[in-house]
Structure formats: C-alpha cells, structure tokens
Coordinates of C-alpha atoms in Angstrom, one line a residue:
X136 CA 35.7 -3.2 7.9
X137 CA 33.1 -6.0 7.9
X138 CA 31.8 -7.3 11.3
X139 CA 32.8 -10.9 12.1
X140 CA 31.1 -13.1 14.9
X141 CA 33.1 -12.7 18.5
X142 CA 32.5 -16.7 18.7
X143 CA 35.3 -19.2 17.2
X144 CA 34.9 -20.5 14.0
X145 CA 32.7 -24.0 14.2
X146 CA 34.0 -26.9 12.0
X147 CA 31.0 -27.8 9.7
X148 CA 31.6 -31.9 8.4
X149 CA 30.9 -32.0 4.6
X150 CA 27.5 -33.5 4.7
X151 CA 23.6 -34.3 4.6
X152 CA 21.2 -33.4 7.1
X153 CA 20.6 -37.1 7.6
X154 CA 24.3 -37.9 8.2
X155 CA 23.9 -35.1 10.9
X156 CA 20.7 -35.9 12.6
X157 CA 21.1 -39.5 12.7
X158 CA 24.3 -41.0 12.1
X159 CA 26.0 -38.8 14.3
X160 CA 28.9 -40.6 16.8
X161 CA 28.1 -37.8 19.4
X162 CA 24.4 -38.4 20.3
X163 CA 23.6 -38.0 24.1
X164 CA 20.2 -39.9 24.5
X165 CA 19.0 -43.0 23.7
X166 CA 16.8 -44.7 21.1
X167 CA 13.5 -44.4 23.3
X168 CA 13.9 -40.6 24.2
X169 CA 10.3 -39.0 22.9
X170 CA 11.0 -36.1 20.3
X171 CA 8.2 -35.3 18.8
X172 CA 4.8 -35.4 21.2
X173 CA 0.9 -34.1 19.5
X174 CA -0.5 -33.4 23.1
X175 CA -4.1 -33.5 21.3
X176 CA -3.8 -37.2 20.5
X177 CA -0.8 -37.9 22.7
X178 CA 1.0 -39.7 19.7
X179 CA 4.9 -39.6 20.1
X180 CA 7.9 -40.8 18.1
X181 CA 10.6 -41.6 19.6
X182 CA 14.2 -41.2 18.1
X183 CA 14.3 -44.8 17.1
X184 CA 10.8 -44.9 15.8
X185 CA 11.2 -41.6 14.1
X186 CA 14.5 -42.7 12.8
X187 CA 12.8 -46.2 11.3
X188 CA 9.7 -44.6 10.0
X189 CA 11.4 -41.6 8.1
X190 CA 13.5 -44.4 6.3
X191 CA 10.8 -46.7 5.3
X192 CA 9.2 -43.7 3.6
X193 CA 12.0 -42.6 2.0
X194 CA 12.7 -46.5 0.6
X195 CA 8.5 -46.6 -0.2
X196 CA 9.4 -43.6 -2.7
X197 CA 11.9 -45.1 -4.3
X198 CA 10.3 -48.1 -4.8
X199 CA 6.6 -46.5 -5.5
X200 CA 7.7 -43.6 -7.7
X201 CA 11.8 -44.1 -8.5
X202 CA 12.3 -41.4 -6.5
X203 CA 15.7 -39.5 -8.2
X204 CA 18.1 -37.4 -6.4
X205 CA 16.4 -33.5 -6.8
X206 CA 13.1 -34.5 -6.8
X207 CA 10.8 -32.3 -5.1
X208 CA 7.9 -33.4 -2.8
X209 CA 5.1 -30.3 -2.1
X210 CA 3.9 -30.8 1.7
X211 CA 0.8 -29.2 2.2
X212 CA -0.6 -29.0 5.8
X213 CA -0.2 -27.5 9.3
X214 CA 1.9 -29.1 12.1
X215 CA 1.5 -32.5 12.0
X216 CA 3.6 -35.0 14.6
X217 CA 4.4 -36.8 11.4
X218 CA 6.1 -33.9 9.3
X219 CA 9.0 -34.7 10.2
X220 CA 9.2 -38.4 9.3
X221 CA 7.8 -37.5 6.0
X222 CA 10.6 -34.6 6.0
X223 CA 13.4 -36.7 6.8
X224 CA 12.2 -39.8 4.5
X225 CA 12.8 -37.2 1.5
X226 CA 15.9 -36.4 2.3
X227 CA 17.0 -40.1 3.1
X228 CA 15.5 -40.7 -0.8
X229 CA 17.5 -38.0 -1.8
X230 CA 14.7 -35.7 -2.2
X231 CA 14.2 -32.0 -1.6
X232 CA 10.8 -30.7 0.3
X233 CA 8.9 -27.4 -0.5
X234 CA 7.0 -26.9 2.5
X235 CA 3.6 -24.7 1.5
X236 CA 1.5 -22.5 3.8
X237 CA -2.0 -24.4 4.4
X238 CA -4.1 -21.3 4.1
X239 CA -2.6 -21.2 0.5
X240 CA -5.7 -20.9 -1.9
X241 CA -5.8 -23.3 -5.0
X242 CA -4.1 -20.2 -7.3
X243 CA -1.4 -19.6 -4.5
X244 CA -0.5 -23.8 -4.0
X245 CA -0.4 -23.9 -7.7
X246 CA 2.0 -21.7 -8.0
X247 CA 4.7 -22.8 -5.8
X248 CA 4.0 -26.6 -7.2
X249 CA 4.6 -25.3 -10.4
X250 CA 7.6 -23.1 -9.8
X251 CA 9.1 -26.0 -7.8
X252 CA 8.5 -28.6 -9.6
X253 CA 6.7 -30.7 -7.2
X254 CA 6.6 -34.7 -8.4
X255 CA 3.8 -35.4 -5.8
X256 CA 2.1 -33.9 -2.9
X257 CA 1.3 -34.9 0.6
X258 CA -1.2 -33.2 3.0
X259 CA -4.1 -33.9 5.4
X260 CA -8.1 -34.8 4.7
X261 CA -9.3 -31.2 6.0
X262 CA -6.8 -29.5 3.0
X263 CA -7.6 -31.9 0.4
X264 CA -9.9 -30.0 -1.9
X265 CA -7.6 -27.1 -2.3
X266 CA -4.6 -29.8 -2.6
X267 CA -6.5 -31.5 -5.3
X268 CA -8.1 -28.6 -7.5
X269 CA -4.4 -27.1 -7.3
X270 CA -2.6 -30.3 -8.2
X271 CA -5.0 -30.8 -11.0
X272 CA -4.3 -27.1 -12.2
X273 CA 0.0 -28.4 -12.5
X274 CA -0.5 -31.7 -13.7
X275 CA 0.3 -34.1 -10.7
X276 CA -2.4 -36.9 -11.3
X277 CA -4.3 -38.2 -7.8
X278 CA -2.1 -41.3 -7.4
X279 CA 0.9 -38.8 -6.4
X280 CA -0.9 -37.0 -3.8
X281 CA -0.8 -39.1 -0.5
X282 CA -2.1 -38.2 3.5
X283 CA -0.4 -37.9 6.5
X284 CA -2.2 -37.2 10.1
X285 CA -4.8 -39.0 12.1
X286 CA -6.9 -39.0 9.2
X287 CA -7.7 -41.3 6.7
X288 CA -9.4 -41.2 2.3
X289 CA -9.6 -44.6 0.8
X290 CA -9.0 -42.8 -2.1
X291 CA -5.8 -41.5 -1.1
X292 CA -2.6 -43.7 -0.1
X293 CA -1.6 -42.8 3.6
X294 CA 2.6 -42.4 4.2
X295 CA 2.5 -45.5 6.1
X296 CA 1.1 -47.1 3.8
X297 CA 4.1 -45.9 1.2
X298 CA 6.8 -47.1 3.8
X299 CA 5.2 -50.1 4.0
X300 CA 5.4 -51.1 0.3
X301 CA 6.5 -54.9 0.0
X302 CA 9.8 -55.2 -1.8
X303 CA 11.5 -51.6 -0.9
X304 CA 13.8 -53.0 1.8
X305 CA 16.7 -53.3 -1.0
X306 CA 17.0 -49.5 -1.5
X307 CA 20.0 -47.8 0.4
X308 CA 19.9 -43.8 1.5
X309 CA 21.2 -41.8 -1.0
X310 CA 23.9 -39.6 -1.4
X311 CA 23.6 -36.2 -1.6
X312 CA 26.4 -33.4 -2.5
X313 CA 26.0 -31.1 0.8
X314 CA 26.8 -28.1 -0.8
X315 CA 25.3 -28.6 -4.0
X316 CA 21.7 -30.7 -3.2
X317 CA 18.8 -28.8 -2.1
X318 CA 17.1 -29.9 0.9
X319 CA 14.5 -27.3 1.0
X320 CA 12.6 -25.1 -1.2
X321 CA 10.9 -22.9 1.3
X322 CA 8.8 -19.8 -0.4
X323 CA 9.6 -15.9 1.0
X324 CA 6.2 -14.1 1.5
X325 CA 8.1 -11.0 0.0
X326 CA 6.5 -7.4 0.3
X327 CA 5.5 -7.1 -3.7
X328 CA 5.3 -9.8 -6.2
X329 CA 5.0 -13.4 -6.5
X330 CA 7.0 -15.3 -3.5
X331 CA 10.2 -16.5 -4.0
X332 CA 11.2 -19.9 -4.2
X333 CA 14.5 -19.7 -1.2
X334 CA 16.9 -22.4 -2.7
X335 CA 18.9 -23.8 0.5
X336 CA 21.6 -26.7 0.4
X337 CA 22.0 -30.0 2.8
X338 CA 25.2 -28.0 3.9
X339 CA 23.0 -24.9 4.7
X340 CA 20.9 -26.4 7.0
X341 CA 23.8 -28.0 8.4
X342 CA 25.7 -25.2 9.0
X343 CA 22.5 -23.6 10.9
X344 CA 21.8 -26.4 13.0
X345 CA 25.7 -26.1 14.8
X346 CA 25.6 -22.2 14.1
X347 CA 22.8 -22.3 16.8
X348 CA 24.0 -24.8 18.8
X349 CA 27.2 -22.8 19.7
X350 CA 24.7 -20.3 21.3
X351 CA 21.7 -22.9 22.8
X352 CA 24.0 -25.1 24.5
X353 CA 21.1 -24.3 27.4
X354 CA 18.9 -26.4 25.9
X355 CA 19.6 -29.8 26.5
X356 CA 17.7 -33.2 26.7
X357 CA 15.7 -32.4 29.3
X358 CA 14.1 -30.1 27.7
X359 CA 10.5 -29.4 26.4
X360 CA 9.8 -26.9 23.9
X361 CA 6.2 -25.8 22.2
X362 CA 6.2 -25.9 18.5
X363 CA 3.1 -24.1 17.8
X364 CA 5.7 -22.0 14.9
X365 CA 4.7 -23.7 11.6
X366 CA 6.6 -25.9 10.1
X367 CA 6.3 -24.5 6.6
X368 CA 8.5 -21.3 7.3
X369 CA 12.1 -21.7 7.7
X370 CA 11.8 -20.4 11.5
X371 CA 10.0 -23.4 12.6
X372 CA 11.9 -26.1 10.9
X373 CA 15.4 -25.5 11.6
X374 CA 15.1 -23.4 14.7
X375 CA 12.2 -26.4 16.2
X376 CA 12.0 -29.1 14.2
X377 CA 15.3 -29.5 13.3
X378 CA 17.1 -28.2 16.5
X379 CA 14.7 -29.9 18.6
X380 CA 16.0 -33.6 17.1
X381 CA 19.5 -32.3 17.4
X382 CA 19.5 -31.7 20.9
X383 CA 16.7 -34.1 22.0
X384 CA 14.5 -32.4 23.7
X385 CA 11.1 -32.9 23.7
X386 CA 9.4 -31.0 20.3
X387 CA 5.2 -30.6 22.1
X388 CA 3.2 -30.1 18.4
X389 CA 0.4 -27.9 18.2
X390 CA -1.1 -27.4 14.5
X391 CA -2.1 -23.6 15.2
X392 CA -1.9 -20.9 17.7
X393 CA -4.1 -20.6 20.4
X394 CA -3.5 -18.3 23.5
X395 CA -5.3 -20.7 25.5
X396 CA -4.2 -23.6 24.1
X397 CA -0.8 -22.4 24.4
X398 CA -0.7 -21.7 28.1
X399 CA -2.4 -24.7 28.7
X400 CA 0.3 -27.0 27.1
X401 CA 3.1 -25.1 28.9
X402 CA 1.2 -25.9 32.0
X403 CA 0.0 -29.4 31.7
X404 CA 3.5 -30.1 29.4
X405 CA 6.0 -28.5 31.8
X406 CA 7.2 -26.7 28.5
X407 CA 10.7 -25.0 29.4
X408 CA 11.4 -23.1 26.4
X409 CA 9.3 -21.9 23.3
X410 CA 10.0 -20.0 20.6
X411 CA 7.8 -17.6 19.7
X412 CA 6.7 -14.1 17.6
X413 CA 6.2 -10.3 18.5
X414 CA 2.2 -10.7 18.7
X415 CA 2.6 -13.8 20.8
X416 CA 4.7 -11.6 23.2
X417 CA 2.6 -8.4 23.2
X418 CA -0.9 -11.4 24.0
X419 CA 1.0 -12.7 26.8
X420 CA 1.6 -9.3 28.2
X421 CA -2.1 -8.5 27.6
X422 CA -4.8 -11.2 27.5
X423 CA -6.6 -11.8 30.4
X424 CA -6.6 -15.5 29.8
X425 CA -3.0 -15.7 30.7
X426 CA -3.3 -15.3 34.2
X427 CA -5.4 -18.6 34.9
X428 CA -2.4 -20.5 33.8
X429 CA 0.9 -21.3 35.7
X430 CA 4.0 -20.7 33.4
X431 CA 6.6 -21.0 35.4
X432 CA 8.0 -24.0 34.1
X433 CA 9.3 -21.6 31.4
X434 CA 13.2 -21.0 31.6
X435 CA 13.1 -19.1 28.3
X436 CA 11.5 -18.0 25.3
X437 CA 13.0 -16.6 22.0
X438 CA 11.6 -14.3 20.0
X439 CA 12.5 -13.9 16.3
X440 CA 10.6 -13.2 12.9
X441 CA 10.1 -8.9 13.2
X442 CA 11.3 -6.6 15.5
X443 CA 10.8 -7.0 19.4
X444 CA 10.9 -3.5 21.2
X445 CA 12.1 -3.2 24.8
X446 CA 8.1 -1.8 26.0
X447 CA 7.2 -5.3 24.9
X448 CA 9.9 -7.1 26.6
X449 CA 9.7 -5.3 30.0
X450 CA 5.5 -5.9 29.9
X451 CA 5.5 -9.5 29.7
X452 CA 8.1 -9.6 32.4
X453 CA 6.2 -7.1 34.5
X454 CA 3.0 -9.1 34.5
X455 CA 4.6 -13.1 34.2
X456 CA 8.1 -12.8 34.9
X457 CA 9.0 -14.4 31.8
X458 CA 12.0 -13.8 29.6
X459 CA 11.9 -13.3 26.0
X460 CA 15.6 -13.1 24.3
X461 CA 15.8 -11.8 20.9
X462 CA 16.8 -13.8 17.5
X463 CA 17.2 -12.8 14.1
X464 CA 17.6 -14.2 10.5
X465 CA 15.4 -14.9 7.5
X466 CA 14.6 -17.4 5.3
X467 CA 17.7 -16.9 2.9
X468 CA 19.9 -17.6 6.2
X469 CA 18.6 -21.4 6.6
X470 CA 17.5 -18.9 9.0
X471 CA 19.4 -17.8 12.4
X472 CA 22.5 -15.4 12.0
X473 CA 21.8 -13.8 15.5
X474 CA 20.9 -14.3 18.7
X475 CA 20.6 -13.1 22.4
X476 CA 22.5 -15.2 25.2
X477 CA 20.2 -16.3 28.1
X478 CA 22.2 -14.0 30.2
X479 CA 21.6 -11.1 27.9
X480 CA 18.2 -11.1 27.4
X481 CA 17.7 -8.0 30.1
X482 CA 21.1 -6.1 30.0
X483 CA 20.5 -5.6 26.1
X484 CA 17.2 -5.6 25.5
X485 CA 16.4 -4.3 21.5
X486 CA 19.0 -6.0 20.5
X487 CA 19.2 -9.4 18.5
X488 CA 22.5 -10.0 20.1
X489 CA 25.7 -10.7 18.4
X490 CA 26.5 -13.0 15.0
X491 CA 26.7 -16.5 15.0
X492 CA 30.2 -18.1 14.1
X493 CA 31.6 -18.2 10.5
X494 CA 29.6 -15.3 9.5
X495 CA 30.8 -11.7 9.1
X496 CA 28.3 -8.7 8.1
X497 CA 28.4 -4.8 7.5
X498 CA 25.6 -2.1 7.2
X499 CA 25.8 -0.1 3.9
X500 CA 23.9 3.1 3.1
X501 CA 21.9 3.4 -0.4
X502 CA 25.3 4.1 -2.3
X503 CA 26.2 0.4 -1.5
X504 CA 29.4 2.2 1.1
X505 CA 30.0 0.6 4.4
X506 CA 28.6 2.6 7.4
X507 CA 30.2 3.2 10.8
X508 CA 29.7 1.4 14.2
X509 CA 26.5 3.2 15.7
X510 CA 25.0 4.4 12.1
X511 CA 22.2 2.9 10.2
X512 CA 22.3 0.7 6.9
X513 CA 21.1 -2.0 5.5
X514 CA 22.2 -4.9 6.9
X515 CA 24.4 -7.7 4.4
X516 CA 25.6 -10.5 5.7
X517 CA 27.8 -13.4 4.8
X518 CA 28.4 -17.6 5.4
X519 CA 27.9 -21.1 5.0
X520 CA 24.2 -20.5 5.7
X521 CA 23.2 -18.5 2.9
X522 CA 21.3 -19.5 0.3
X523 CA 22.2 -20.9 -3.0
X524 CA 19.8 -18.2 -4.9
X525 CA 16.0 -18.2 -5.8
X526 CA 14.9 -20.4 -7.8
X527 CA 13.9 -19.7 -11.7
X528 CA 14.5 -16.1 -10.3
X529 CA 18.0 -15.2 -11.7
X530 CA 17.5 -11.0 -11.6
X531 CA 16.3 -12.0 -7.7
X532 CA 19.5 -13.8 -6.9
X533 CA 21.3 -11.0 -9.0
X534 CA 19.8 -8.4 -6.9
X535 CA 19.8 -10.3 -3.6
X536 CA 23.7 -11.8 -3.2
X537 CA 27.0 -9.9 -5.0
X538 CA 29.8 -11.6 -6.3
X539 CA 31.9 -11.8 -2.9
X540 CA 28.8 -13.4 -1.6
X541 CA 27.1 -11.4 0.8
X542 CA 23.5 -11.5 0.9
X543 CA 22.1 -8.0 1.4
X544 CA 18.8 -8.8 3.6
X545 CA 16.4 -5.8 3.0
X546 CA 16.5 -5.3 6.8
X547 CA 18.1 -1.8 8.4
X548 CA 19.7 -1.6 11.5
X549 CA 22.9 -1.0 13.2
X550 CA 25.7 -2.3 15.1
X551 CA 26.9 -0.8 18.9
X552 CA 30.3 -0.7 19.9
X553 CA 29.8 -4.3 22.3
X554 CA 29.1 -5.8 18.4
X555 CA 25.8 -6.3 19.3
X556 CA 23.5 -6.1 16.3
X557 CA 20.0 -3.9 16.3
X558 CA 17.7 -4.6 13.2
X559 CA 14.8 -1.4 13.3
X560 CA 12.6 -2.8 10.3
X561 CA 12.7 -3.3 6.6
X562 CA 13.9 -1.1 3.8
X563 CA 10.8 -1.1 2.4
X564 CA 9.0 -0.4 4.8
X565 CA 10.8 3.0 6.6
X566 CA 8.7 5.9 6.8
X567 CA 10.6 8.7 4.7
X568 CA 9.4 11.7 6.7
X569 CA 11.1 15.1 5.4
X570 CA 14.0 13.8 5.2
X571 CA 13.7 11.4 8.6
X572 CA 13.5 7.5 8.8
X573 CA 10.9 6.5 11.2
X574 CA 10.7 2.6 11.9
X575 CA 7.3 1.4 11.7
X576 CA 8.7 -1.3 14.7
X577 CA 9.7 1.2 16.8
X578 CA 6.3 2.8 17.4
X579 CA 4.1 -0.1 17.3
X580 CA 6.3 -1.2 20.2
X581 CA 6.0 1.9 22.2
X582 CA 1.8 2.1 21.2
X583 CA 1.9 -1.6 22.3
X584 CA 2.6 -0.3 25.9
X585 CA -0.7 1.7 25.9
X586 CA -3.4 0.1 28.6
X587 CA -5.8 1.0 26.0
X588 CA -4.6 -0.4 22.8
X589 CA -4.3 -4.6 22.6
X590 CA -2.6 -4.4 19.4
X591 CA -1.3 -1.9 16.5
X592 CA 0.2 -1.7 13.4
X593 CA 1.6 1.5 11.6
X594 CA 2.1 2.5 7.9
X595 CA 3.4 5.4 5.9
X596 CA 1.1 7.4 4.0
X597 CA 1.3 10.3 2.0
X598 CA 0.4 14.3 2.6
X599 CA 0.0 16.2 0.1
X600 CA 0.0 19.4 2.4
X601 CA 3.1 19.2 4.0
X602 CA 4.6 16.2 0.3
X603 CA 5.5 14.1 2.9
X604 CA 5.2 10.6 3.9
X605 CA 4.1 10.3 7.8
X606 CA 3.1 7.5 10.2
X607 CA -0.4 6.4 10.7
X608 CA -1.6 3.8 13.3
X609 CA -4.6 1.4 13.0
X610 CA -5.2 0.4 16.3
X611 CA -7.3 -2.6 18.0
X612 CA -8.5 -0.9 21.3
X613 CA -8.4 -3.4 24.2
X614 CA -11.9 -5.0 25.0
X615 CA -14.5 -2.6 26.4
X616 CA -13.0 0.6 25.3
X617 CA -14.5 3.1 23.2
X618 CA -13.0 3.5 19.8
X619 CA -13.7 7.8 19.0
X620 CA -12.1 11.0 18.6
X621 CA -11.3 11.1 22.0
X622 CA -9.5 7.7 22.5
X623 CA -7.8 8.8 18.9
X624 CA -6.2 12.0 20.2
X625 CA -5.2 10.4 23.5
X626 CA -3.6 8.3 22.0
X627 CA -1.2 10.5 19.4
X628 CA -0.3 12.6 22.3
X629 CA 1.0 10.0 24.5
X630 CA 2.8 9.2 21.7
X631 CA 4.0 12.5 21.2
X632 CA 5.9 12.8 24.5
X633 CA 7.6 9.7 24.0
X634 CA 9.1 9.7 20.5
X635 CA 11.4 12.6 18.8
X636 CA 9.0 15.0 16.9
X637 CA 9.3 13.5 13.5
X638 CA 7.9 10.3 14.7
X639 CA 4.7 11.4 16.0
X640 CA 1.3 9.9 14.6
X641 CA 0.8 12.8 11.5
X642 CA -1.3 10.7 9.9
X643 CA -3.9 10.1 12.2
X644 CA -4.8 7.0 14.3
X645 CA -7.4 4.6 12.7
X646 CA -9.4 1.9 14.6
X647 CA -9.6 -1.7 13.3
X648 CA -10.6 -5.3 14.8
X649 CA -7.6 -6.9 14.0
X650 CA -4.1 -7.0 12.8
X651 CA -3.4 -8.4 9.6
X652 CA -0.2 -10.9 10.3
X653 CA 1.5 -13.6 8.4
X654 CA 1.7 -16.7 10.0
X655 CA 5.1 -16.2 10.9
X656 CA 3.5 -13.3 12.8
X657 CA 5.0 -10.1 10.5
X658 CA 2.8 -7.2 10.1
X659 CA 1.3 -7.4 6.8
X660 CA 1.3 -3.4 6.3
X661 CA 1.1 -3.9 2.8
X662 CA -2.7 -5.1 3.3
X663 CA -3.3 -2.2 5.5
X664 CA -2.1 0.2 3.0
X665 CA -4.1 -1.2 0.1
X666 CA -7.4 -1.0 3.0
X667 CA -6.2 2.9 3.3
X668 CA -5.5 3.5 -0.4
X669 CA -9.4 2.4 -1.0
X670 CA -10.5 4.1 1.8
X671 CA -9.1 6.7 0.2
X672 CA -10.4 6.3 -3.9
X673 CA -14.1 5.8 -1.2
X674 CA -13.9 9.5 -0.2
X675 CA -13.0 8.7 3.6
X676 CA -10.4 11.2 4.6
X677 CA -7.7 10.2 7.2
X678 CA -7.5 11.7 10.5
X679 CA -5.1 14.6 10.5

C-alpha cells in the first residue's frame, strides 16, 4: 500500500500566489518589517514597499506591453534584492516567469526563451551581452529587454522605470485560475538531453508554501535566513524567496556563494537559519576559513538538493556545532515533499524525514510493482504539488506522471518502519556492479570524511576484465597534500574497511582540482564521465 504523510491533511484555499502572499487575513507583522535585505549595498524592501513596487510593475506591463494572462517573462540574472518585486509584479499582471541560470551561454538562454515563449526579458548590465545576442537569436526586439539591480544602460528601460509609466494606475491584478495558470516555468538540468521546461500552477506553489509551513513553524518573524541558493532553481524560490515572505523573516541576499562571504554575513547579519547544499556542508566541515568566524547565531540549517550522508553531518557538528537537517524534493514538486524536524536532525540522521501533508508515495522496482517497507525502489510520489507536465515535452510528461497521477522522480531510496523516507541517489546514476547497486552518494559521503580529501565525486565505469561496471573516485586532495600512488592506494583501502566489498573503489581513484557542480550544488558526474571517456579514446589507462 502507498505511504501517506503521518501529518493531517492542510486545507489549501483555491488561489494565486498573490492572494496568498499578500492578501492574506492571517499576516503576523507589519507593513515596515524588512524582508528582503542585499547586505553588499544594504538596500531593503520592506513588506509594504515590496508589496507597492511588485504592483506598479505588474500595472507598468500592462500598460507598456498589454501584458495578457500566460505570458511569459525570461529573468536572466543572479540574486538580485529586486527579483522578487519583478517576480511578484508578473504574477499580479497575470504573468508566468521562467527563471534562467545566469551562466547560461547565448545557445543555452536561447533555448529556454524559445521553448518558453518568453515576450521580453529582464536581467542585469554585467549579463547583457549574452541576454542580447540570445534574445536577438528568438526574436524579442531590444525594447522588451529591460534591467533590474544597482545598475543602470540608457539604452535599456530599468523596472522602475516600467512601474512608473504615467497612466497605468487604472489596471487592476488579474485573475488567475490556480490550478490551471502557470506561475513558473523553471527548466530541470536533466542528466541527458535538452532541459526541461517544469510547468508548475499558482495552486502548486501554493500548496508548497503551506506543505512546508506545517513542518517550519520554527521559523518565525524573528528570523534571519541567508539566501545565497539561487533564485532561478525551484529550491531557492519557494523554499527562500517565497517562504521567507510567508513567514516574514528576514531573506539576507547574496548573488553567489562565497565561503567567506557566507560566514561573514551569518556573523555580522545574526543569520539564524540558512538553507544550504551537500558541498556547502562538507566546506564548512573542512575549510580553514571557517574558524575565524562566529556562527553561533545559527539555530539551524537545512540541507536539500542531493544526498547528505551521516560522515557529513556528524563533521560539521564535530568542528562547529552546527545542525544540518535533511530535505528533499525536486523541481516537479514546486519542490519540498520531505523534510527533517528540528528535533530530528540527530536521532535520524540519512534520512530526509517523513512526507509532507496531502501527499502519499511508494517505492517500485523496475517491473513498475510496489516494494516493501525497508527495500529499495524508485521513489513516485503523489499531490497538489506536482507539476502540471513539461512543457512542449508530451513523451516527458508521458514518461514522467501515470494516469492516477503519481510522478515517478528518478530518485531510489527506501522507506523504514518509523515512515521515515531515505533517498540513496538517482536511477541513472546507480553503479550496477555484478549484479549490486552501489550509490555514488553513499561513498562520496564516507570519502568526504577522509583528512586528506577536501572534496570527491564518484562515477561508474566499465571493465572489461571482470564486464562489469565499478566505482571510480576523482578526488580533490586537501591543500598541501601530495596527489600520487601512495595517497591513491591509501585512500581505496580506507575505503575498503568501511564499505561492503562490492562497493570498494575497483576503478581506481583519480586526482582532480575541482568538483564539477551545478549551481544547485549536484554532482555533475556526467561531465566527469565524458573527462574519463576521453581520457580514455587519449590512451590514459585508469588506475586498477
């Protein structure tokens, strides 16, 4: 039998994000409370002012460009204090925004204008070459593309300029159907292919926003938390952005991670809780920068976006005595469907904790049959927050949701007897070896551990002597240590008396300077196993 969620069912009102966010009855802090803070140029909006400037934009497009119900507006930059006026203004005309990763190259923007449609574009001076060449290669002419930021092109319209057009003051908010009306067309990095375009309702993100809420009722008000997640992938703009103006805490906006930077701002800021990503976790247990910084203001941080392994979790504490509880969901689940209580964070550690309300989910093997408590599948999961479908993408959708709705998310995993919910890695990405699944997550959390090693990343590859897949690391040694035979077979038999003997290192260890990550922070293994694939075609043989 399917799963369901321990947690009573949540009543979810029938409609917009806008209707939820700011017309709410229920609202807790006043007018003047600061939401959204860029501690670089310590601008702020405050809930009124963020409130008044997201309408005037959304009344300057309707005025400016008869913005219609559906339209999409491409945003094109990193975290900006005013992304979410420029958000919410969309949604009050009615709009739908497609965020877009600002290390997109022209080809890359292109293509997700394209595929989404885009009627115009907004992003800051330092992305406006690539914004330009790519909205030039889709048709949207220069008088659609418009700035946001500290920075200013008298060529270019700026937002506040827009929401200050005379004559716009007539033009009400428009309605939207909750469950129909897209509110976001966010695009999934995917392991193979083009990415998709994620199709997600008003009634999605809706659903989200209280879904969390029934497990952060910690955060409050008083809160701070440090947004240095981007704002382009689902995990920063409902779980941050949007959640942030929900509750009324504080959001502190950085436009890119820094470690530095980062402790800095949760000293100087008093930052209580953060959310944050696997590599951010294994720098703060690691980087020697950490320790001129006081953190204690910390109450929390939650982790979410790939697998977090209990070696990480107990290092960090070790060295800071910080505590990292575990998330989960994706970008087709608007995007939390799990998550850790505060008071769990230690007694299960691995876990991502237990399902958010009005969901249920099973694990199912590759026959598409249900799997018992304690036994492996694929994880599919069902409720109000998944999404409507990819868009232009109908054998994705096909492939992705069945006909009683449940999405099936890629991701294996399991579920104890407590109903707390494990997730080990993806599909794709298990390490078939003689008959064996070995999780890539699993080991680069135990090699994390390793004094030596500063970060890690392991693939399958292929033997031909033995037909087998079998795991290969490419570690970054930790600064000063010598990267050699030596350090290489230290380091697979460490490994070796810690893991079950079909998960030991059989395909060598390699040595690299970095990690290639996503900016979500997910291994990007399939870049690594292209670099090995040449390496092979090159004649270099791996270490066996």
């Amino acid at each position: 039998m399917p799963a369901e969620s321990p947690y009573p069912s949540i009543d979810i009102p029938d409609c917009g994000i806008w209707d939820l966010l700011f017309d709410r009855k229920d609202r807790n802090y006043g007018n003047e409370q600061v939401i959204f803070h860029d501690p670089y140029t310590s601008r702020k909006y405050t809930y009124g002012q963020l409130k008044q400037t997201a309408a005037d934009f959304g009344k300057g497009l309707r005025g400016l460009w008869d913005w219609q119900r559906g339209d999409v507006l491409g945003v094109y930059s990193p975290n900006c204090v005013d992304t979410p006026s420029v958000t919410w203004g969309v949604h009050f005309a009615g709009g739908v925004v497609s965020p877009a990763n600002p290390g997109y190259t022209v080809e890359e923007l292109a293509f997700q204008l394209k595929d989404s449609g885009a009627k115009a574009l907004i992003t800051q001076t330092a992305q406006l070459p690539i914004a330009l060449e790519a909205a030039k290669q889709v048709g949207i002419p220069n008088d659609r593309i418009i700035l946001m930021g500290d920075q200013r092109d008298s060529r270019f319209k700026h937002f506040t300029s827009i929401r200050n057009t005379s004559g716009t003051a007539r033009y009400r908010r428009a309605k939207v159907n909750p469950d129909k009306d897209l509110a976001f067309l966010v695009y999934s990095s995917g392991t193979t292919g083009k990415p998709k375009g994620v199709m997600l309702s008003h009634r999605n993100i809706v659903a989200n926003i209280l879904q969390m809420q029934s497990k952060e009722a910690n955060i409050t008000e008083k809160d701070s938390i440090l947004a240095f997640l981007p704002f382009f992938h689902i995990y920063g703009l409902t779980c941050i952005m949007h959640f942030a103006l929900y509750k009324g805490a504080r959001c502190v906006i950085m436009p890119k991670f820094d470690i530095e930077d980062w402790c800095r701002i949760v000293q100087n800021e008093k930052i209580t809780f953060a959310y944050v990503v696997p590599p951010v976790v294994l720098l703060l247990s690691k980087h020697p920068v950490v320790e001129k910084y006081d953190l204690s203001s910390l109450r929390m941080m939650s982790s979410g976006a790939a697998p977090l392994t209990k070696e990480i979790v107990h290092a960090v504490h070790k060295r800071t005595s910080l505590k990292v509880k575990q998330g989960y969901g994706l970008s087709e689940t608007s995007p939390s469907t799990h998550m850790q209580q505060w008071e769990d964070w230690e007694r299960h550690i691995g876990s991502v904790g237990q399902m958010l309300p009005n969901q249920t989910a099973k694990f199912m093997d590759a026959e598409d049959k249900e799997v018992p408590v304690g036994e492996v599948g694929e994880l599919w999961i069902k409720g109000p927050n998944i999404f409507k479908g990819y868009l232009n993408n109908p054998e994705g959708t096909k492939n992705a949701l069945t006909e009683d709705d449940y999405f099936k998310t890629g991701d294996v995993g399991y579920l104890d007897k407590d109903g707390n919910f494990f997730i080990t890695d993806r599909v794709k990405e298990l390490i078939k070896y003689k008959g064996f699944q070995v999780p890539p997550a699993e080991l680069e959390g135990v090699l994390a551990s390793h004094d030596k090693i500063d970060d890690v990343a392991v693939i399958g590859v292929y033997r031909e002597d033995i037909a087998s897949e079998v795991p290969l690391a490419y570690v970054v040694p930790k600064k000063g240590v010598q990267a050699g035979k030596q350090l290489e077979g230290e380091i697979a038999e460490w490994l070796a008396k810690k893991v079950a003997g079909h998960k030991r290192l059989r395909g060598g260890v390699k040595f690299t300077d970095e990690i290639p990550k996503s900016a979500s922070g997910k291994i990007l293994r399939r870049l690594l196993k292209g670099r090995y694939e040449e390496e092979m075609k090159k004649g270099v043989k791996a270490k066996l």
